[in-house]
């Protein structure tokens, strides 16, 4: 991102475009095979919550779903992460 703050991404289109420019396909979703991991719409790993397994699985899952929902919502997707 050049000479612009991330706080300037006020529209879903701008936010989604910044992620697309970095190679991420939206919407994000939980990885069904790896607790804590998040995938893009192409099935590519994006990030992992609780990489050191310090949290209970249910807490790590809830955390990743909250982050997924926030990112997807900011990008204009209104569905909840499954």
Short mmCIF file of C-alpha atoms in Angstrom, two decimals:
data_model
loop_
_atom_site.label_atom_id
_atom_site.label_comp_id
_atom_site.label_asym_id
_atom_site.label_seq_id
_atom_site.Cartn_x
_atom_site.Cartn_y
_atom_site.Cartn_z
CA UNK A 1 0.00 0.00 0.00
CA UNK A 2 1.56 3.29 -1.02
CA UNK A 3 1.34 6.56 0.92
CA UNK A 4 -2.03 5.66 2.37
CA UNK A 5 -3.14 4.54 5.78
CA UNK A 6 -5.05 1.31 6.20
CA UNK A 7 -7.61 3.47 7.98
CA UNK A 8 -8.34 5.07 4.58
CA UNK A 9 -9.92 1.81 3.40
CA UNK A 10 -13.42 3.01 4.13
CA UNK A 11 -15.29 1.07 1.47
CA UNK A 12 -15.63 -2.69 1.10
CA UNK A 13 -14.36 -2.45 -2.47
CA UNK A 14 -11.13 -0.69 -1.45
CA UNK A 15 -10.55 -3.14 1.40
CA UNK A 16 -11.23 -6.20 -0.77
CA UNK A 17 -9.03 -4.83 -3.54
CA UNK A 18 -6.08 -4.37 -1.17
CA UNK A 19 -6.39 -8.03 -0.14
CA UNK A 20 -6.72 -9.17 -3.77
CA UNK A 21 -3.60 -7.20 -4.69
CA UNK A 22 -1.76 -9.26 -2.08
CA UNK A 23 -2.98 -12.50 -3.63
CA UNK A 24 -5.85 -13.36 -1.27
CA UNK A 25 -9.17 -14.55 -2.67
CA UNK A 26 -12.22 -13.74 -0.60
CA UNK A 27 -14.16 -14.77 1.35
CA UNK A 28 -11.95 -16.30 4.01
CA UNK A 29 -13.02 -19.54 5.71
CA UNK A 30 -11.85 -21.85 8.50
CA UNK A 31 -9.62 -24.72 7.40
CA UNK A 32 -11.70 -27.83 8.15
CA UNK A 33 -8.55 -29.96 8.52
CA UNK A 34 -6.38 -27.69 10.69
CA UNK A 35 -7.75 -26.17 13.90
CA UNK A 36 -6.91 -22.49 14.01
CA UNK A 37 -5.94 -22.11 10.36
CA UNK A 38 -7.71 -19.84 7.90
CA UNK A 39 -7.95 -20.32 4.14
CA UNK A 40 -8.84 -18.00 1.30
CA UNK A 41 -11.49 -18.87 -1.31
CA UNK A 42 -8.83 -20.65 -3.37
CA UNK A 43 -7.94 -22.96 -0.48
CA UNK A 44 -4.63 -21.21 0.25
CA UNK A 45 -3.43 -20.75 3.83
CA UNK A 46 -3.75 -17.15 5.01
CA UNK A 47 -2.94 -17.30 8.73
CA UNK A 48 -3.16 -19.45 11.85
CA UNK A 49 -4.63 -18.44 15.20
CA UNK A 50 -2.87 -19.77 18.31
CA UNK A 51 0.16 -21.28 16.58
CA UNK A 52 1.56 -22.44 19.94
CA UNK A 53 -1.65 -24.28 20.92
CA UNK A 54 -1.93 -22.36 24.18
CA UNK A 55 -5.73 -22.04 23.98
CA UNK A 56 -8.47 -24.63 24.12
CA UNK A 57 -9.59 -25.73 20.64
CA UNK A 58 -13.03 -24.15 21.11
CA UNK A 59 -11.45 -20.79 22.02
CA UNK A 60 -9.02 -20.89 19.09
CA UNK A 61 -11.90 -21.78 16.76
CA UNK A 62 -14.07 -18.94 18.10
CA UNK A 63 -11.18 -16.49 17.71
CA UNK A 64 -10.49 -17.45 14.10
CA UNK A 65 -14.20 -17.23 13.27
CA UNK A 66 -14.41 -13.75 14.78
CA UNK A 67 -11.44 -12.60 12.69
CA UNK A 68 -12.79 -14.29 9.54
CA UNK A 69 -16.20 -12.67 10.02
CA UNK A 70 -14.63 -9.24 10.56
CA UNK A 71 -12.41 -9.47 7.46
CA UNK A 72 -15.21 -10.81 5.27
CA UNK A 73 -17.63 -8.18 6.55
CA UNK A 74 -15.13 -5.36 5.86
CA UNK A 75 -14.77 -6.71 2.33
CA UNK A 76 -18.53 -6.66 1.77
CA UNK A 77 -19.42 -10.28 2.50
CA UNK A 78 -22.37 -10.58 4.87
CA UNK A 79 -22.31 -14.30 5.59
CA UNK A 80 -20.92 -15.80 8.77
CA UNK A 81 -17.84 -18.01 8.64
CA UNK A 82 -18.86 -21.69 8.74
#
